[in-house]
Tab-separated table of C-alpha atoms and ligand atoms in Angstrom:
chain	number	residue	atom	x	y	z
A	64	MET	CA	5.632	0.303	10.403
A	65	ALA	CA	8.943	1.978	9.875
A	66	SER	CA	9.295	5.156	11.866
A	67	ASP	CA	10.178	8.451	10.266
A	68	ARG	CA	12.944	9.310	12.683
A	69	ASP	CA	16.258	10.424	11.325
A	70	LEU	CA	18.403	7.309	10.925
A	71	TYR	CA	21.484	8.941	12.388
A	72	ALA	CA	19.468	10.034	15.419
A	73	VAL	CA	18.193	6.473	15.800
A	74	LEU	CA	21.749	5.217	16.149
A	75	GLY	CA	22.852	8.297	18.090
A	76	VAL	CA	25.698	9.140	15.712
A	77	GLU	CA	26.743	12.234	13.784
A	78	ARG	CA	25.901	12.531	10.105
A	79	GLY	CA	29.571	12.234	9.272
A	80	ALA	CA	30.078	9.118	11.391
A	81	THR	CA	32.534	6.549	10.068
A	82	ASP	CA	31.458	3.009	9.245
A	83	ALA	CA	33.183	1.799	12.385
A	84	GLU	CA	31.338	4.323	14.538
A	85	ILE	CA	28.033	3.279	13.022
A	86	LYS	CA	28.785	-0.364	13.611
A	87	ARG	CA	29.836	0.277	17.188
A	88	ALA	CA	26.689	2.286	17.900
A	89	PHE	CA	24.555	-0.445	16.375
A	90	ARG	CA	26.162	-3.196	18.416
A	91	ARG	CA	25.818	-1.263	21.623
A	92	LEU	CA	22.143	-0.431	20.980
A	93	ALA	CA	21.332	-3.899	19.675
A	94	GLN	CA	22.695	-5.476	22.834
A	95	GLN	CA	20.669	-3.043	24.889
A	96	TRP	CA	17.396	-3.384	22.990
A	97	HIS	CA	17.344	-6.916	21.715
A	98	PRO	CA	13.917	-8.342	22.705
A	99	ASP	CA	15.607	-11.467	24.056
A	100	VAL	CA	17.332	-9.441	26.737
A	101	ASN	CA	15.128	-6.380	27.109
A	102	GLN	CA	11.696	-7.084	28.580
A	103	ASP	CA	10.396	-3.581	27.854
A	104	PRO	CA	7.324	-3.983	25.597
A	105	ALA	CA	8.707	-1.239	23.393
A	106	ALA	CA	11.983	-3.088	22.910
A	107	GLN	CA	10.917	-4.970	19.821
A	108	ALA	CA	9.872	-1.848	17.950
A	109	ARG	CA	12.961	0.003	19.110
A	110	PHE	CA	15.183	-2.856	18.103
A	111	LYS	CA	13.593	-3.008	14.709
A	112	GLU	CA	14.117	0.686	14.217
A	113	ILE	CA	17.773	0.403	15.239
A	114	ASN	CA	18.234	-2.559	12.964
A	115	GLU	CA	16.640	-0.832	10.020
A	116	ALA	CA	18.768	2.259	10.503
A	117	TYR	CA	21.855	0.091	10.587
A	118	GLN	CA	20.904	-1.877	7.483
A	119	ILE	CA	20.703	1.360	5.556
A	120	LEU	CA	23.611	3.310	7.015
A	121	SER	CA	26.018	0.361	6.830
A	122	ASP	CA	25.390	0.008	3.111
A	123	PRO	CA	27.386	2.741	1.342
A	124	GLN	CA	25.004	2.983	-1.578
A	125	ARG	CA	21.866	3.166	0.526
A	126	ARG	CA	23.497	5.559	2.923
A	127	GLN	CA	24.384	7.870	0.077
A	128	GLN	CA	20.823	7.735	-1.221
A	129	TYR	CA	19.514	8.473	2.238
A	130	ASP	CA	21.917	11.391	2.706
A	131	ARG	CA	20.809	12.923	-0.561
A	132	PHE	CA	17.101	12.253	-0.629
A	133	GLY	CA	16.102	11.110	2.860
A	134	ARG	CA	13.702	8.207	3.125
A	135	ALA	CA	12.255	9.030	-0.270
A	136	GLY	CA	15.608	8.035	-1.748
A	137	LEU	CA	15.161	4.512	-0.419
A	138	GLY	CA	11.564	4.091	-1.472
A	139	GLY	CA	12.178	3.298	-5.115
A	140	GLU	CA	14.762	0.612	-4.588
A	141	GLY	CA	12.421	-2.265	-5.255
A	142	GLY	CA	11.953	-1.422	-8.911
A	143	ALA	CA	10.557	1.502	-10.804
A	144	GLY	CA	6.827	1.884	-11.194
A	145	PHE	CA	6.062	-0.530	-8.419
A	146	GLU	CA	3.809	1.234	-6.015
A	147	GLY	CA	4.392	0.917	-2.321
A	148	PHE	CA	7.218	-1.553	-2.553
A	149	SER	CA	9.749	-0.388	-0.070
A	150	GLY	CA	12.658	-2.382	-1.459
A	151	PHE	CA	14.187	-3.317	1.844
A	152	GLY	CA	10.831	-3.848	3.520
A	153	ASP	CA	10.558	-4.886	7.124
A	154	ILE	CA	13.778	-6.537	7.984
A	155	PHE	CA	13.037	-8.629	11.010
A	156	ASP	CA	15.672	-11.263	10.813
A	157	ALA	CA	18.601	-9.288	9.583
A	158	PHE	CA	20.168	-9.120	13.011
A	159	PHE	CA	20.357	-12.870	13.225
A	160	GLY	CA	21.549	-13.304	9.682
A	161	GLY	CA	23.637	-10.164	9.615
A	162	ALA	CA	27.208	-9.386	10.378
A	163	ALA	CA	26.583	-8.769	14.056
A	164	ALA	CA	25.362	-12.273	14.756
A	165	GLY	CA	27.771	-14.850	16.045
A	166	SER	CA	25.651	-17.950	15.801
A	167	ARG	CA	25.121	-18.057	12.073
A	168	ARG	CA	28.578	-17.437	10.739
A	169	GLY	CA	29.593	-19.906	8.110
A	170	ARG	CA	25.990	-20.526	7.111
A	171	PRO	CA	24.234	-18.821	4.224
A	172	GLN	CA	22.640	-15.579	5.212
A	173	ALA	CA	18.857	-15.369	4.870
A	174	GLY	CA	17.345	-12.770	2.577
A	175	PRO	CA	15.355	-9.864	3.961
A	176	ASP	CA	11.616	-9.758	4.352
A	177	LEU	CA	9.717	-7.625	1.899
A	178	ARG	CA	6.526	-5.650	2.069
A	179	TYR	CA	3.917	-5.270	-0.628
A	180	ASP	CA	1.039	-2.833	-0.267
A	181	LEU	CA	-2.147	-4.322	-1.662
A	182	ARG	CA	-5.202	-2.162	-2.236
A	183	ILE	CA	-8.596	-3.857	-2.302
A	184	SER	CA	-12.182	-2.684	-2.390
A	185	PHE	CA	-14.479	-2.544	0.619
A	186	GLU	CA	-16.526	-5.464	-0.710
A	187	GLU	CA	-13.427	-7.550	-1.420
A	188	ALA	CA	-12.309	-7.135	2.189
A	189	VAL	CA	-15.680	-8.347	3.440
A	190	ARG	CA	-16.098	-11.237	1.002
A	191	GLY	CA	-12.476	-12.234	0.584
A	192	VAL	CA	-10.688	-12.267	-2.758
A	193	GLU	CA	-7.833	-13.777	-4.676
A	194	LYS	CA	-5.473	-11.151	-6.040
A	195	GLU	CA	-2.635	-11.554	-8.443
A	196	ILE	CA	0.335	-9.411	-7.543
A	197	GLU	CA	3.473	-8.843	-9.540
A	198	PHE	CA	6.755	-7.457	-8.322
A	199	THR	CA	10.494	-7.456	-8.837
A	200	VAL	CA	12.557	-9.314	-6.284
A	201	LEU	CA	16.056	-10.669	-5.866
A	202	GLY	CA	15.594	-14.356	-6.581
A	203	ARG	CA	17.951	-17.271	-6.951
A	204	CYS	CA	20.173	-16.953	-9.989
A	205	ASP	CA	19.136	-19.703	-12.365
A	206	VAL	CA	22.539	-19.920	-14.051
A	207	CYS	CA	24.408	-20.997	-10.909
A	208	ASN	CA	21.335	-22.070	-8.947
A	209	GLY	CA	22.208	-19.580	-6.239
A	210	SER	CA	25.686	-20.861	-5.485
A	211	GLY	CA	27.415	-17.869	-7.044
A	212	ALA	CA	29.912	-20.187	-8.716
A	213	ALA	CA	30.099	-20.371	-12.504
A	214	PRO	CA	28.671	-23.649	-13.824
A	215	GLY	CA	31.371	-26.311	-13.918
A	216	SER	CA	33.522	-24.431	-11.448
A	217	ASP	CA	33.465	-25.155	-7.786
A	218	SER	CA	33.749	-23.523	-4.457
A	219	SER	CA	36.188	-24.583	-1.812
A	220	THR	CA	36.485	-24.267	1.912
A	221	CYS	CA	37.945	-20.903	2.870
A	222	PRO	CA	41.577	-21.454	3.856
A	223	GLU	CA	41.621	-18.372	6.050
A	224	CYS	CA	38.922	-19.528	8.468
A	225	SER	CA	38.721	-23.240	7.585
A	226	GLY	CA	35.073	-22.772	6.701
A	227	ARG	CA	34.020	-21.353	10.045
A	228	GLY	CA	33.330	-17.921	8.574
A	229	GLU	CA	35.010	-16.159	11.471
A	230	VAL	CA	38.554	-15.567	12.551
A	231	GLN	CA	39.996	-15.229	16.021
A	232	SER	CA	42.872	-13.043	16.971
A	233	VAL	CA	44.529	-13.329	20.360
A	234	ARG	CA	46.139	-10.333	21.973
A	235	GLN	CA	48.171	-10.155	25.124
A	236	THR	CA	47.114	-7.261	27.298
A	237	MET	CA	47.840	-6.115	30.810
A	238	LEU	CA	44.699	-7.867	31.930
A	239	GLY	CA	45.620	-11.119	30.229
A	240	GLN	CA	44.662	-12.733	26.955
A	241	MET	CA	41.978	-11.056	24.868
A	242	VAL	CA	40.276	-13.074	22.148
A	243	ASN	CA	38.701	-11.071	19.411
A	244	VAL	CA	36.310	-12.853	17.035
A	245	SER	CA	35.418	-11.208	13.754
A	246	THR	CA	33.896	-12.093	10.404
A	247	CYS	CA	36.422	-13.669	8.085
A	248	PRO	CA	37.563	-10.935	5.665
A	249	ARG	CA	38.393	-13.403	2.920
A	250	CYS	CA	35.038	-15.189	2.558
A	251	ARG	CA	32.900	-12.489	4.235
A	252	GLY	CA	31.584	-15.061	6.654
A	253	ASP	CA	30.431	-17.601	4.089
A	254	GLY	CA	33.108	-20.130	4.960
A	255	ARG	CA	33.566	-20.910	1.266
A	256	ILE	CA	35.503	-19.313	-1.544
A	257	ILE	CA	34.110	-19.262	-5.049
A	258	GLU	CA	36.835	-20.059	-7.567
A	259	LYS	CA	35.100	-18.588	-10.573
A	260	PRO	CA	32.124	-16.331	-9.943
A	261	CYS	CA	28.959	-16.855	-12.003
A	262	GLU	CA	28.910	-14.282	-14.772
A	263	ARG	CA	25.216	-13.663	-14.560
A	264	CYS	CA	25.043	-12.738	-10.866
A	265	LYS	CA	28.711	-11.794	-10.335
A	266	GLY	CA	29.012	-14.412	-7.620
A	267	ASP	CA	26.141	-13.112	-5.530
A	268	GLY	CA	23.837	-16.022	-6.349
A	269	ARG	CA	20.908	-13.693	-6.922
A	270	THR	CA	19.367	-11.870	-9.835
A	271	GLU	CA	16.386	-9.608	-10.141
A	272	VAL	CA	13.334	-11.537	-11.225
A	273	ARG	CA	9.796	-10.534	-12.001
A	274	ARG	CA	7.459	-12.634	-9.887
A	275	LYS	CA	3.723	-13.195	-10.036
A	276	LEU	CA	1.829	-14.540	-7.060
A	277	VAL	CA	-1.780	-15.117	-6.187
A	278	VAL	CA	-2.572	-13.810	-2.721
A	279	SER	CA	-5.559	-15.325	-1.022
A	280	VAL	CA	-7.210	-12.581	1.025
A	281	PRO	CA	-9.540	-14.107	3.631
A	282	PRO	CA	-13.048	-12.699	4.209
A	283	GLY	CA	-13.122	-10.172	7.040
A	284	ILE	CA	-9.646	-8.749	6.540
A	285	ASP	CA	-9.329	-5.126	7.599
A	286	GLU	CA	-7.221	-2.066	6.896
A	287	GLY	CA	-3.658	-2.503	8.137
A	288	HIS	CA	-3.716	-6.296	8.377
A	289	GLN	CA	-0.728	-8.132	6.995
A	290	ILE	CA	-0.617	-11.483	5.258
A	291	ARG	CA	2.673	-13.279	5.602
A	292	LEU	CA	3.913	-15.425	2.745
A	293	SER	CA	6.975	-17.252	3.956
A	294	ASN	CA	9.829	-17.859	1.523
A	295	GLU	CA	8.457	-15.302	-0.948
A	296	GLY	CA	10.789	-12.497	0.168
A	297	GLU	CA	14.268	-11.815	-1.151
A	298	VAL	CA	16.644	-14.780	-1.171
A	299	GLY	CA	19.920	-14.511	0.701
A	300	PRO	CA	23.255	-14.253	-1.121
A	301	ARG	CA	24.956	-17.440	-2.310
A	302	GLY	CA	22.158	-19.863	-1.587
A	303	GLY	CA	20.784	-18.193	1.532
A	304	PRO	CA	17.136	-18.944	2.305
A	305	ALA	CA	14.440	-16.463	1.340
A	306	GLY	CA	12.781	-14.062	3.739
A	307	SER	CA	9.033	-13.577	3.967
A	308	LEU	CA	6.790	-11.384	1.917
A	309	TYR	CA	4.403	-9.327	4.018
A	310	VAL	CA	1.354	-8.229	2.089
A	311	ALA	CA	-0.030	-5.131	3.819
A	312	VAL	CA	-3.721	-4.794	3.017
A	313	HIS	CA	-5.356	-1.424	2.412
A	314	VAL	CA	-9.130	-1.299	2.150
A	315	ALA	CA	-10.971	1.384	0.181
A	316	GLU	CA	-13.809	3.300	1.789
A	317	HIS	CA	-17.427	2.589	0.914
A	318	ALA	CA	-19.707	5.393	-0.248
A	319	THR	CA	-22.515	4.654	2.204
A	320	LEU	CA	-21.276	1.967	4.598
A	321	ARG	CA	-18.826	2.393	7.419
A	322	ARG	CA	-17.028	-0.465	9.069
A	323	GLU	CA	-16.005	-1.031	12.677
A	324	GLY	CA	-14.407	-4.450	12.977
A	325	THR	CA	-17.115	-6.942	12.077
A	326	GLU	CA	-19.940	-4.373	12.309
A	327	LEU	CA	-21.245	-2.340	9.391
A	328	ILE	CA	-22.943	0.998	9.917
A	329	HIS	CA	-25.289	2.820	7.582
A	330	GLU	CA	-26.905	6.159	8.304
A	331	ALA	CA	-30.193	6.791	6.516
A	332	ASP	CA	-31.995	10.111	6.271
A	333	ILE	CA	-35.797	10.148	6.302
A	334	SER	CA	-38.169	13.119	6.319
A	335	ILE	CA	-40.405	14.253	9.176
A	336	ALA	CA	-43.427	12.926	7.319
A	337	GLN	CA	-41.742	9.557	6.707
A	338	ALA	CA	-40.782	9.309	10.367
A	339	ALA	CA	-44.317	10.089	11.464
A	340	LEU	CA	-46.172	8.031	8.884
A	341	GLY	CA	-43.712	5.213	8.254
A	342	THR	CA	-42.060	4.292	4.963
A	343	ARG	CA	-39.919	1.756	3.179
A	344	LEU	CA	-36.201	2.379	2.835
A	345	THR	CA	-33.680	0.875	0.486
A	346	VAL	CA	-30.440	0.224	2.359
A	347	PRO	CA	-27.149	-0.971	0.866
A	348	THR	CA	-25.696	-4.241	2.115
A	349	ILE	CA	-22.691	-6.216	0.975
A	350	ASP	CA	-25.063	-8.653	-0.736
A	351	GLY	CA	-27.018	-5.940	-2.566
A	352	ASN	CA	-29.752	-3.509	-1.661
A	353	GLU	CA	-32.363	-4.469	0.877
A	354	GLU	CA	-35.832	-3.097	1.641
A	355	LEU	CA	-36.367	-1.991	5.200
A	356	GLU	CA	-39.625	-1.070	6.854
A	357	ILE	CA	-39.676	2.122	8.885
A	358	LYS	CA	-42.570	2.031	11.327
A	359	PRO	CA	-44.872	5.020	11.853
A	360	GLY	CA	-43.615	7.152	14.738
A	361	THR	CA	-39.927	6.287	14.258
A	362	GLN	CA	-37.710	8.538	16.383
A	363	PRO	CA	-34.454	10.198	15.294
A	364	GLY	CA	-31.445	8.006	16.093
A	365	THR	CA	-33.458	4.778	15.982
A	366	GLU	CA	-31.230	1.798	15.262
A	367	ILE	CA	-32.392	-1.070	13.116
A	368	ARG	CA	-30.130	-4.072	13.218
A	369	LEU	CA	-29.818	-6.481	10.312
A	370	ARG	CA	-28.350	-9.559	11.939
A	371	GLY	CA	-25.619	-11.397	10.102
A	372	LYS	CA	-25.353	-8.713	7.417
A	373	GLY	CA	-22.019	-7.449	8.743
A	374	VAL	CA	-18.459	-8.646	8.162
A	375	PRO	CA	-17.355	-12.270	8.650
A	376	HIS	CA	-15.128	-12.937	11.645
A	377	LEU	CA	-11.581	-13.603	10.506
A	378	ARG	CA	-11.012	-16.426	12.952
A	379	ARG	CA	-14.469	-17.778	13.754
A	380	ALA	CA	-15.708	-19.541	10.664
A	381	GLY	CA	-19.335	-18.890	9.845
A	382	ALA	CA	-19.711	-16.050	12.355
A	383	ARG	CA	-20.640	-12.649	10.985
A	384	GLY	CA	-21.267	-9.218	12.457
A	385	ASP	CA	-24.428	-7.150	11.984
A	386	LEU	CA	-25.444	-4.209	9.833
A	387	HIS	CA	-26.661	-1.319	11.962
A	388	VAL	CA	-28.945	1.159	10.248
A	389	PHE	CA	-29.258	4.454	12.114
A	390	VAL	CA	-32.289	6.475	11.121
A	391	ASN	CA	-31.763	10.203	11.029
A	392	VAL	CA	-34.806	12.459	10.701
A	393	ALA	CA	-33.829	15.265	8.369
A	394	VAL	CA	-35.521	18.593	9.096
A	395	PRO	CA	-36.039	20.652	5.935
A	396	THR	CA	-34.121	23.904	5.834
A	397	LYS	CA	-35.926	25.364	2.857
A	398	LEU	CA	-39.694	25.290	2.466
A	399	SER	CA	-41.919	26.139	-0.450
A	400	LYS	CA	-44.890	28.368	0.254
A	401	ARG	CA	-47.229	25.387	0.143
A	402	GLN	CA	-45.022	23.307	2.447
A	403	ARG	CA	-44.904	26.183	4.930
A	404	GLU	CA	-48.697	26.476	4.901
A	405	LEU	CA	-49.120	22.782	5.522
A	406	LEU	CA	-46.667	22.770	8.407
A	407	GLU	CA	-48.282	25.857	9.915
A	408	GLU	CA	-51.636	24.125	9.630
A	409	LEU	CA	-50.192	21.082	11.362
A	410	ALA	CA	-48.898	23.313	14.141
A	411	ARG	CA	-52.291	24.989	14.544
A	412	GLU	CA	-53.917	21.583	14.710
A	413	THR	CA	-51.622	20.515	17.546
A	414	GLY	CA	-51.752	23.936	19.248
A	415	GLU	CA	-48.032	24.574	18.872
A	416	ASN	CA	-46.472	28.000	18.905
A	417	VAL	CA	-44.363	28.408	15.739
A	418	SER	CA	-42.682	31.260	13.913
A	419	THR	CA	-44.692	32.417	10.953
A	420	ASN	CA	-43.220	33.894	7.792
A	421	GLY	CA	-39.848	33.477	9.373
A	422	ARG	CA	-40.686	35.818	12.260
A	423	GLY	CA	-40.740	34.982	15.927
A	424	GLY	CA	-44.134	33.884	17.219
A	425	ILE	CA	-43.636	35.562	20.555
A	426	ARG	CA	-42.684	38.877	18.977
A	427	GLU	CA	-45.832	38.615	16.898
A	428	LYS	CA	-47.974	37.916	19.925
A	429	LEU	CA	-46.547	40.941	21.687
A	430	GLY	CA	-47.405	43.056	18.678
A	431	LEU	CA	-43.749	43.636	17.841
A	432	GLY	CA	-43.663	41.568	14.642
B	761	ZN	ZN1	24.677	-16.906	-10.761
B	762	ZN	ZN1	36.826	-17.431	5.542
């Protein structure tokens, strides 16, 4: 989950910070919070937050949108009319593929992960379902096949960095030689120069495509679970591999069933007479309504358990939770004259002291009524 913190606050910079200041802050924080070096359990989330803030603030267009509209300005990036698609999604790998990484220079940068919010019904979550989803994504340009080079033209090794994607500069200082390694400005770290950019994608290797996918939602999935579809995220520029698509599942509520993990809960109201005399109840289950016998003398709060009528375990095939029916004895709040007479007669029969005609029995006995 992306946090709602102010992105500038996340990086600890002023709103008017320069690109260089933002980059410096990011590098410092990334080194401090990278989960490989920081054992703090919170490091991963913190690192992700830092990374996300940097991805947005280092992109002039996104930064401008954020400055003007806040997070709402970023929400619609993935394509108009596409609910819940965050556009940049959860970017887990960007640090490794991004400008700050040293190990991947000269190799194509991977595309970011994306997130799709999928809404399903209560029953679909229990039974499992196949859902077709459709969304707009940056996919490989089919004119240049992702290379970014116009068909027939070629790309050549970058003369500036000899294909390494990074350049070294050596400075003499008082303390000795200082070697500074930075991304090659000529090829932007790709290691190759495109002679004639593809006209369709302007040399980026990517174009927006409309994609349809069938997502297989397993039985037992619950609110907030994510399904990862690798290679279905955005592709990287100029032939970079695709990120993952994370399908975040949202489950609708049921009118009369509540769910806790693999257990289903139903609360049924019965009357005093039904509790005392017994009755038959119709209870909802995932597989349709079921008749349930309520024994005479059933107490309020009685639990009746329908074994195996709950939710399938996600990881244990064949195993299923139970349906718990809690019986609530509803006490009438309004009585007809006849109902009152019958209840008063019942009370007389059992020798109970009750209020009559809405007045207190004790007051009546004391002659105050
Ligand atoms: Zn192209
Ligand atoms: Zn270069």
